[in-house]
mmCIF file of C-alpha atoms in Angstrom:
data_model
loop_
_atom_site.group_PDB
_atom_site.id
_atom_site.type_symbol
_atom_site.label_atom_id
_atom_site.label_comp_id
_atom_site.label_asym_id
_atom_site.label_seq_id
_atom_site.Cartn_x
_atom_site.Cartn_y
_atom_site.Cartn_z
ATOM 1 C CA MET A 642 157.391 -6.563 -72.029
ATOM 2 C CA LYS A 643 159.571 -9.614 -72.624
ATOM 3 C CA HIS A 644 159.110 -10.622 -68.981
ATOM 4 C CA PHE A 645 155.318 -10.963 -69.289
ATOM 5 C CA PRO A 646 153.460 -14.069 -70.557
ATOM 6 C CA ILE A 647 152.410 -12.587 -73.888
ATOM 7 C CA ASP A 648 153.279 -12.936 -77.564
ATOM 8 C CA ILE A 649 155.139 -9.865 -78.789
ATOM 9 C CA THR A 650 155.499 -8.645 -82.357
ATOM 10 C CA ALA A 651 157.541 -5.502 -82.981
ATOM 11 C CA ILE A 652 157.045 -3.753 -86.325
ATOM 12 C CA VAL A 653 160.094 -1.544 -86.683
ATOM 13 C CA SER A 654 160.686 1.584 -88.748
ATOM 14 C CA VAL A 655 163.387 1.289 -91.426
ATOM 15 C CA ALA A 656 163.213 4.886 -92.690
ATOM 16 C CA ASP A 657 166.670 5.814 -91.362
ATOM 17 C CA CYS A 658 169.010 6.986 -94.120
ATOM 18 C CA GLY A 659 171.794 8.808 -92.299
ATOM 19 C CA GLY A 660 175.182 7.990 -90.831
ATOM 20 C CA TRP A 661 176.735 4.543 -90.925
ATOM 21 C CA CYS A 662 173.327 2.896 -90.945
ATOM 22 C CA GLY A 663 172.526 4.710 -94.192
ATOM 23 C CA ILE A 664 175.791 3.498 -95.708
ATOM 24 C CA LEU A 665 174.857 -0.149 -95.096
ATOM 25 C CA LYS A 666 171.349 0.469 -96.392
ATOM 26 C CA LYS A 667 172.643 1.863 -99.677
ATOM 27 C CA GLU A 668 175.630 -0.442 -100.204
ATOM 28 C CA PHE A 669 173.842 -3.724 -99.455
ATOM 29 C CA ASN A 670 170.321 -2.747 -100.533
ATOM 30 C CA ILE A 671 168.776 -3.704 -97.192
ATOM 31 C CA PRO A 672 166.309 -2.024 -94.827
ATOM 32 C CA ALA A 673 168.057 0.293 -92.383
ATOM 33 C CA PRO A 674 169.336 -2.008 -89.579
ATOM 34 C CA GLY A 675 169.768 0.505 -86.736
ATOM 35 C CA ASP A 676 166.302 0.401 -85.167
ATOM 36 C CA LEU A 677 166.079 -3.351 -85.814
ATOM 37 C CA ARG A 678 169.284 -3.775 -83.796
ATOM 38 C CA ASN A 679 167.961 -1.746 -80.875
ATOM 39 C CA VAL A 680 164.714 -3.713 -80.733
ATOM 40 C CA MET A 681 166.610 -7.006 -80.891
ATOM 41 C CA ILE A 682 168.599 -6.008 -77.808
ATOM 42 C CA ALA A 683 165.471 -4.838 -75.988
ATOM 43 C CA LEU A 684 163.763 -8.215 -76.532
ATOM 44 C CA SER A 685 166.793 -10.476 -76.090
ATOM 45 C CA ASN A 686 167.509 -12.725 -73.116
ATOM 46 C CA VAL A 687 171.294 -12.856 -73.084
ATOM 47 C CA GLU A 688 174.091 -11.915 -70.730
ATOM 48 C CA PRO A 689 174.770 -8.153 -70.410
ATOM 49 C CA LEU A 690 178.189 -8.662 -71.995
ATOM 50 C CA ILE A 691 176.570 -10.044 -75.150
ATOM 51 C CA GLU A 692 174.302 -6.998 -75.287
ATOM 52 C CA GLU A 693 177.355 -4.759 -74.921
ATOM 53 C CA VAL A 694 179.162 -6.562 -77.737
ATOM 54 C CA PHE A 695 176.095 -6.356 -79.999
ATOM 55 C CA GLN A 696 175.871 -2.598 -79.415
ATOM 56 C CA TYR A 697 179.638 -2.043 -79.674
ATOM 57 C CA ARG A 698 180.531 0.687 -82.163
ATOM 58 C CA PHE A 699 183.948 0.628 -83.831
ATOM 59 C CA LYS A 700 186.086 3.738 -83.945
ATOM 60 C CA GLU A 701 185.274 6.065 -86.811
ATOM 61 C CA ASN A 702 188.859 6.128 -88.070
ATOM 62 C CA SER A 703 189.070 2.321 -88.251
ATOM 63 C CA SER A 704 189.023 0.463 -91.574
ATOM 64 C CA ILE A 705 185.519 -0.797 -90.683
ATOM 65 C CA GLY A 706 184.206 2.662 -89.879
ATOM 66 C CA ALA A 707 181.978 3.487 -86.903
ATOM 67 C CA HIS A 708 179.507 0.681 -87.531
ATOM 68 C CA PRO A 709 177.822 -0.963 -84.525
ATOM 69 C CA LEU A 710 178.605 -4.681 -84.542
ATOM 70 C CA GLY A 711 174.879 -5.502 -84.431
ATOM 71 C CA ASN A 712 174.280 -3.662 -87.707
ATOM 72 C CA LEU A 713 177.064 -5.675 -89.329
ATOM 73 C CA LEU A 714 175.592 -8.939 -88.023
ATOM 74 C CA ILE A 715 172.151 -8.097 -89.428
ATOM 75 C CA THR A 716 173.765 -7.180 -92.761
ATOM 76 C CA ALA A 717 175.865 -10.364 -92.824
ATOM 77 C CA MET A 718 172.922 -12.623 -91.999
ATOM 78 C CA THR A 719 170.847 -10.907 -94.688
ATOM 79 C CA GLU A 720 173.648 -11.519 -97.194
ATOM 80 C CA ILE A 721 173.860 -15.189 -96.140
ATOM 81 C CA THR A 722 170.121 -15.876 -96.245
ATOM 82 C CA GLY A 723 169.230 -13.479 -99.046
ATOM 83 C CA ASP A 724 166.232 -12.176 -97.088
ATOM 84 C CA VAL A 725 166.148 -9.770 -94.147
ATOM 85 C CA GLN A 726 163.013 -11.426 -92.744
ATOM 86 C CA ILE A 727 164.742 -14.818 -92.655
ATOM 87 C CA ALA A 728 167.876 -13.148 -91.260
ATOM 88 C CA LEU A 729 165.920 -11.702 -88.339
ATOM 89 C CA ARG A 730 164.339 -15.080 -87.616
ATOM 90 C CA LYS A 731 167.805 -16.689 -87.506
ATOM 91 C CA LEU A 732 169.169 -13.968 -85.235
ATOM 92 C CA ARG A 733 166.108 -14.343 -83.029
ATOM 93 C CA LYS A 734 167.236 -17.878 -82.197
ATOM 94 C CA LEU A 735 170.876 -16.903 -81.848
ATOM 95 C CA PHE A 736 170.165 -14.149 -79.312
ATOM 96 C CA ASN A 737 167.241 -15.845 -77.550
ATOM 97 C CA ILE A 738 164.857 -13.071 -78.521
ATOM 98 C CA LYS A 739 161.298 -13.178 -77.209
ATOM 99 C CA GLY A 740 158.891 -12.149 -79.896
ATOM 100 C CA LYS A 741 158.973 -11.436 -83.605
ATOM 101 C CA ILE A 742 160.838 -8.473 -85.065
ATOM 102 C CA LEU A 743 159.527 -7.331 -88.432
ATOM 103 C CA PRO A 744 160.795 -4.517 -90.681
ATOM 104 C CA ALA A 745 157.942 -2.123 -91.456
ATOM 105 C CA THR A 746 158.553 -2.449 -95.198
ATOM 106 C CA LEU A 747 160.911 -4.218 -97.588
ATOM 107 C CA GLN A 748 160.671 -1.521 -100.251
ATOM 108 C CA LYS A 749 163.278 1.142 -100.950
ATOM 109 C CA ILE A 750 161.965 4.224 -99.198
ATOM 110 C CA GLU A 751 162.837 7.848 -98.642
ATOM 111 C CA LEU A 752 160.910 9.798 -96.045
ATOM 112 C CA ILE A 753 159.920 13.323 -97.090
ATOM 113 C CA ALA A 754 158.810 16.123 -94.775
ATOM 114 C CA GLU A 755 156.797 19.203 -95.630
ATOM 115 C CA LYS A 756 157.572 22.015 -93.219
ATOM 116 C CA GLU A 757 155.018 24.566 -92.081
ATOM 117 C CA SER A 758 157.161 27.167 -93.844
ATOM 118 C CA GLY A 759 156.314 25.472 -97.149
ATOM 119 C CA GLY A 760 159.677 23.823 -97.807
ATOM 120 C CA PHE A 761 160.388 20.121 -98.301
ATOM 121 C CA VAL A 762 163.155 17.980 -96.812
ATOM 122 C CA PHE A 763 164.193 14.630 -98.281
ATOM 123 C CA GLY A 764 165.635 11.908 -96.079
ATOM 124 C CA GLU A 765 164.857 10.964 -92.467
ATOM 125 C CA SER A 766 168.160 12.118 -91.008
ATOM 126 C CA ASP A 767 167.802 15.665 -92.398
ATOM 127 C CA ILE A 768 164.210 16.266 -91.278
ATOM 128 C CA PRO A 769 164.665 17.428 -87.647
ATOM 129 C CA VAL A 770 165.879 21.036 -87.588
ATOM 130 C CA LEU A 771 165.572 23.229 -84.509
ATOM 131 C CA GLY A 772 162.833 25.846 -84.958
ATOM 132 C CA GLU A 773 161.371 24.325 -88.146
ATOM 133 C CA ARG A 774 157.914 22.890 -87.479
ATOM 134 C CA ILE A 775 156.811 19.861 -89.476
ATOM 135 C CA LYS A 776 153.457 19.918 -91.260
ATOM 136 C CA ARG A 777 153.483 16.316 -92.468
ATOM 137 C CA VAL A 778 155.721 13.447 -93.557
ATOM 138 C CA PHE A 779 155.092 11.146 -96.512
ATOM 139 C CA TYR A 780 156.652 8.827 -99.088
ATOM 140 C CA ASP A 781 156.970 9.550 -102.786
ATOM 141 C CA GLY A 782 154.787 6.794 -104.193
ATOM 142 C CA GLU A 783 152.880 3.857 -102.733
ATOM 143 C CA VAL A 784 154.628 1.923 -99.983
ATOM 144 C CA ASN A 785 153.214 -1.197 -98.339
ATOM 145 C CA SER A 786 154.054 -3.519 -95.470
ATOM 146 C CA PRO A 787 154.810 -7.274 -95.801
ATOM 147 C CA LYS A 788 151.909 -9.696 -95.410
ATOM 148 C CA GLU A 789 153.375 -11.039 -92.149
ATOM 149 C CA ASN A 790 153.062 -7.557 -90.620
ATOM 150 C CA ILE A 791 149.435 -7.222 -91.703
ATOM 151 C CA ARG A 792 148.655 -10.640 -90.273
ATOM 152 C CA ALA A 793 150.205 -9.576 -86.949
ATOM 153 C CA ILE A 794 147.917 -6.519 -86.815
ATOM 154 C CA GLU A 795 144.869 -8.627 -87.657
ATOM 155 C CA GLU A 796 145.673 -11.066 -84.826
ATOM 156 C CA ALA A 797 146.666 -8.478 -82.213
ATOM 157 C CA ASP A 798 144.784 -8.090 -78.932
ATOM 158 C CA LEU A 799 146.534 -4.791 -78.170
ATOM 159 C CA ILE A 800 148.372 -2.410 -80.511
ATOM 160 C CA VAL A 801 150.930 -0.119 -78.901
ATOM 161 C CA PHE A 802 152.657 2.865 -80.507
ATOM 162 C CA SER A 803 155.753 3.314 -78.429
ATOM 163 C CA ILE A 804 158.043 6.071 -77.246
ATOM 164 C CA GLY A 805 160.194 7.522 -80.015
ATOM 165 C CA SER A 806 160.609 10.245 -82.596
ATOM 166 C CA LEU A 807 157.092 11.138 -83.714
ATOM 167 C CA TYR A 808 157.767 12.105 -87.324
ATOM 168 C CA THR A 809 160.796 9.942 -88.113
ATOM 169 C CA SER A 810 160.081 6.700 -86.195
ATOM 170 C CA ILE A 811 156.391 6.380 -85.263
ATOM 171 C CA ILE A 812 154.455 7.979 -88.115
ATOM 172 C CA PRO A 813 156.577 6.444 -90.953
ATOM 173 C CA ASN A 814 155.106 3.032 -90.057
ATOM 174 C CA LEU A 815 151.604 4.493 -90.358
ATOM 175 C CA LEU A 816 152.120 5.813 -93.894
ATOM 176 C CA LEU A 817 152.081 2.326 -95.436
ATOM 177 C CA GLY A 818 148.887 1.840 -97.447
ATOM 178 C CA ASN A 819 147.919 -1.678 -96.404
ATOM 179 C CA MET A 820 149.024 -0.991 -92.813
ATOM 180 C CA GLN A 821 146.575 1.917 -92.556
ATOM 181 C CA GLU A 822 143.789 -0.346 -93.815
ATOM 182 C CA ALA A 823 144.703 -3.112 -91.346
ATOM 183 C CA LEU A 824 144.812 -0.710 -88.405
ATOM 184 C CA LYS A 825 141.435 0.770 -89.287
ATOM 185 C CA SER A 826 139.891 -2.701 -89.590
ATOM 186 C CA SER A 827 141.420 -3.972 -86.340
ATOM 187 C CA LYS A 828 139.174 -4.084 -83.277
ATOM 188 C CA ALA A 829 142.191 -4.127 -80.952
ATOM 189 C CA ARG A 830 142.661 -1.263 -78.506
ATOM 190 C CA LYS A 831 145.236 1.228 -79.785
ATOM 191 C CA ILE A 832 147.464 2.874 -77.207
ATOM 192 C CA TYR A 833 150.053 5.594 -77.677
ATOM 193 C CA ILE A 834 152.911 6.011 -75.194
ATOM 194 C CA CYS A 835 153.811 9.676 -75.259
ATOM 195 C CA ASN A 836 157.354 10.936 -74.818
ATOM 196 C CA ALA A 837 158.053 12.718 -71.542
ATOM 197 C CA MET A 838 160.090 15.456 -73.274
ATOM 198 C CA CYS A 839 159.578 17.347 -76.514
ATOM 199 C CA GLN A 840 162.100 16.561 -79.259
ATOM 200 C CA MET A 841 164.244 19.170 -80.921
ATOM 201 C CA GLY A 842 163.302 19.709 -84.557
ATOM 202 C CA GLU A 843 160.224 17.468 -84.387
ATOM 203 C CA THR A 844 157.883 18.194 -81.508
ATOM 204 C CA GLU A 845 159.066 21.464 -79.978
ATOM 205 C CA ASN A 846 156.434 22.752 -77.505
ATOM 206 C CA TYR A 847 154.060 19.920 -78.398
ATOM 207 C CA SER A 848 151.443 18.806 -75.891
ATOM 208 C CA VAL A 849 150.205 15.213 -75.598
ATOM 209 C CA ALA A 850 147.134 16.142 -77.662
ATOM 210 C CA ASP A 851 149.385 17.637 -80.367
ATOM 211 C CA HIS A 852 151.201 14.299 -80.690
ATOM 212 C CA ILE A 853 147.943 12.366 -81.027
ATOM 213 C CA GLU A 854 146.370 14.866 -83.430
ATOM 214 C CA SER A 855 149.376 14.497 -85.723
ATOM 215 C CA ILE A 856 149.127 10.692 -85.651
ATOM 216 C CA ASN A 857 145.386 10.801 -86.353
ATOM 217 C CA ARG A 858 145.843 13.335 -89.135
ATOM 218 C CA HIS A 859 148.383 11.148 -90.907
ATOM 219 C CA VAL A 860 146.155 8.053 -90.821
ATOM 220 C CA GLY A 861 143.009 10.000 -91.667
ATOM 221 C CA TYR A 862 140.826 9.147 -88.673
ATOM 222 C CA ASP A 863 140.770 9.205 -84.859
ATOM 223 C CA MET A 864 142.825 6.059 -84.275
ATOM 224 C CA ILE A 865 144.258 6.418 -80.762
ATOM 225 C CA ASP A 866 141.981 5.142 -77.975
ATOM 226 C CA ARG A 867 144.249 5.647 -74.974
ATOM 227 C CA VAL A 868 147.478 7.403 -74.109
ATOM 228 C CA ILE A 869 150.008 6.575 -71.404
ATOM 229 C CA VAL A 870 151.774 9.622 -69.951
ATOM 230 C CA ASN A 871 154.188 10.403 -67.152
ATOM 231 C CA SER A 872 152.712 11.975 -64.017
ATOM 232 C CA VAL A 873 155.953 12.820 -62.194
ATOM 233 C CA GLY A 874 157.192 16.402 -62.106
ATOM 234 C CA ILE A 875 160.753 17.055 -63.297
ATOM 235 C CA GLU A 876 163.142 19.223 -61.304
ATOM 236 C CA LYS A 877 163.806 22.742 -62.600
ATOM 237 C CA GLU A 878 167.548 22.055 -62.858
ATOM 238 C CA ILE A 879 166.874 19.212 -65.293
ATOM 239 C CA ILE A 880 164.306 21.213 -67.257
ATOM 240 C CA ASP A 881 166.774 24.097 -67.617
ATOM 241 C CA ARG A 882 169.385 21.732 -69.087
ATOM 242 C CA TYR A 883 166.891 20.415 -71.631
ATOM 243 C CA GLU A 884 165.593 23.897 -72.521
ATOM 244 C CA ALA A 885 169.094 24.844 -73.661
ATOM 245 C CA ASP A 886 168.532 22.358 -76.526
ATOM 246 C CA GLY A 887 165.000 23.524 -77.238
ATOM 247 C CA ARG A 888 163.286 20.747 -75.267
ATOM 248 C CA VAL A 889 160.651 21.021 -72.538
ATOM 249 C CA PRO A 890 158.388 18.488 -70.790
ATOM 250 C CA VAL A 891 155.388 17.456 -72.867
ATOM 251 C CA LYS A 892 152.290 19.136 -71.447
ATOM 252 C CA VAL A 893 149.405 16.832 -70.544
ATOM 253 C CA ASP A 894 146.400 18.829 -71.751
ATOM 254 C CA LEU A 895 143.575 16.840 -70.174
ATOM 255 C CA ASP A 896 140.723 19.020 -71.436
ATOM 256 C CA ARG A 897 141.716 18.631 -75.088
ATOM 257 C CA LEU A 898 142.295 14.908 -74.667
ATOM 258 C CA LYS A 899 138.846 14.513 -73.121
ATOM 259 C CA LYS A 900 137.271 16.315 -76.085
ATOM 260 C CA MET A 901 139.220 13.962 -78.370
ATOM 261 C CA ARG A 902 137.754 11.013 -76.432
ATOM 262 C CA VAL A 903 141.176 9.684 -75.575
ATOM 263 C CA LYS A 904 141.460 7.973 -72.204
ATOM 264 C CA VAL A 905 144.536 9.150 -70.290
ATOM 265 C CA ILE A 906 146.559 6.759 -68.121
ATOM 266 C CA GLN A 907 148.855 8.799 -65.874
ATOM 267 C CA GLU A 908 151.580 7.015 -63.935
ATOM 268 C CA PRO A 909 154.990 7.924 -62.435
ATOM 269 C CA LEU A 910 157.060 6.625 -65.329
ATOM 270 C CA VAL A 911 160.334 8.560 -65.443
ATOM 271 C CA LYS A 912 163.553 8.850 -63.500
ATOM 272 C CA ILE A 913 166.673 11.015 -63.764
ATOM 273 C CA ASP A 914 169.762 8.937 -64.508
ATOM 274 C CA SER A 915 173.345 9.511 -63.377
ATOM 275 C CA GLU A 916 173.971 11.802 -66.361
ATOM 276 C CA LYS A 917 170.975 13.981 -65.499
ATOM 277 C CA ARG A 918 168.893 12.641 -68.369
ATOM 278 C CA VAL A 919 165.152 11.941 -68.249
ATOM 279 C CA ARG A 920 164.584 8.217 -68.747
ATOM 280 C CA HIS A 921 161.497 6.020 -68.654
ATOM 281 C CA LEU A 922 161.212 3.293 -66.030
ATOM 282 C CA SER A 923 161.036 0.347 -68.406
ATOM 283 C CA TYR A 924 159.626 -2.218 -65.969
ATOM 284 C CA LYS A 925 156.954 0.151 -64.662
ATOM 285 C CA LEU A 926 155.961 1.162 -68.181
ATOM 286 C CA ALA A 927 155.763 -2.482 -69.248
ATOM 287 C CA ALA A 928 153.477 -3.250 -66.292
ATOM 288 C CA VAL A 929 151.176 -0.353 -67.218
ATOM 289 C CA ILE A 930 150.959 -1.569 -70.820
ATOM 290 C CA TYR A 931 150.268 -5.125 -69.666
ATOM 291 C CA SER A 932 147.420 -3.911 -67.471
ATOM 292 C CA GLN A 933 145.645 -2.499 -70.538
ATOM 293 C CA ILE A 934 145.004 -5.927 -72.068
ATOM 294 C CA ASP A 935 141.307 -6.793 -72.084
ATOM 295 C CA ASN A 936 140.192 -10.083 -70.508
ATOM 296 C CA LEU A 937 143.603 -10.482 -68.909
ATOM 297 C CA GLU A 938 142.387 -13.439 -66.871
ATOM 298 C CA GLU A 939 142.110 -15.485 -70.084
ATOM 299 C CA PHE A 940 145.912 -15.491 -70.357
ATOM 300 C CA TYR A 941 146.087 -17.607 -67.198
ATOM 301 C CA GLU A 942 143.338 -20.101 -67.942
ATOM 302 C CA GLU A 943 144.541 -23.693 -68.076
#
């Protein structure tokens, strides 16, 4: 999207609590930097080598530990400025980033999942378990989003819920009290980009409608207006490799989606990379998203 003439604001989940990212979160009392780092790279306009350096992960047996350099830079800038929001604005200039990057919340949070079996799991990194279906995720207590995030929702012409882990990346942003209110009040079109493959421990055997029903259930109303899905078939050899890990292509159940009054945009959006992995075509997907903006001609008026 950074190549299109639009203003971008990315509101990024900070629910991660595991691994080296979780260590920084606990030791320095900052929002989890991992997803913030990935979004910064996605929106940056720098040489590929700089991207590689930013994503570089040290060896686990080093004195630094297996931290990605980008996580350390976000942590350092937060320590220098005393505010992660200011830190991200400074890094935005340093890495020539198009758009604003905002942490979903500044509060200390722990994501909790209730499984369909009746058990509870505490902490984002421990939630996905193969064969254990998730009933809902929630926070223990009231959690809100910064005012800058709410203002971004109020001013948005299009709100996009992107590809990613449904219960540990997408829905956590929708559990914030004032964010739910802002989304419900917004007149902007709300589009969900559905994953091409089911995710182990989160969305096993989910259809597109299952994904959207879960989102709507967590916010308490039918929020999603449109969904963007892949229309390209995937070779059996690739499907077999994914099935070994409990993953299958997400079924596009058009009849259910029609009953839900969700408009379906189907486009050839995936490719198979050199390592036989299913990957989205980022430029094609960006073009499809861009085409969903109402009154697009107004963007080019002088």
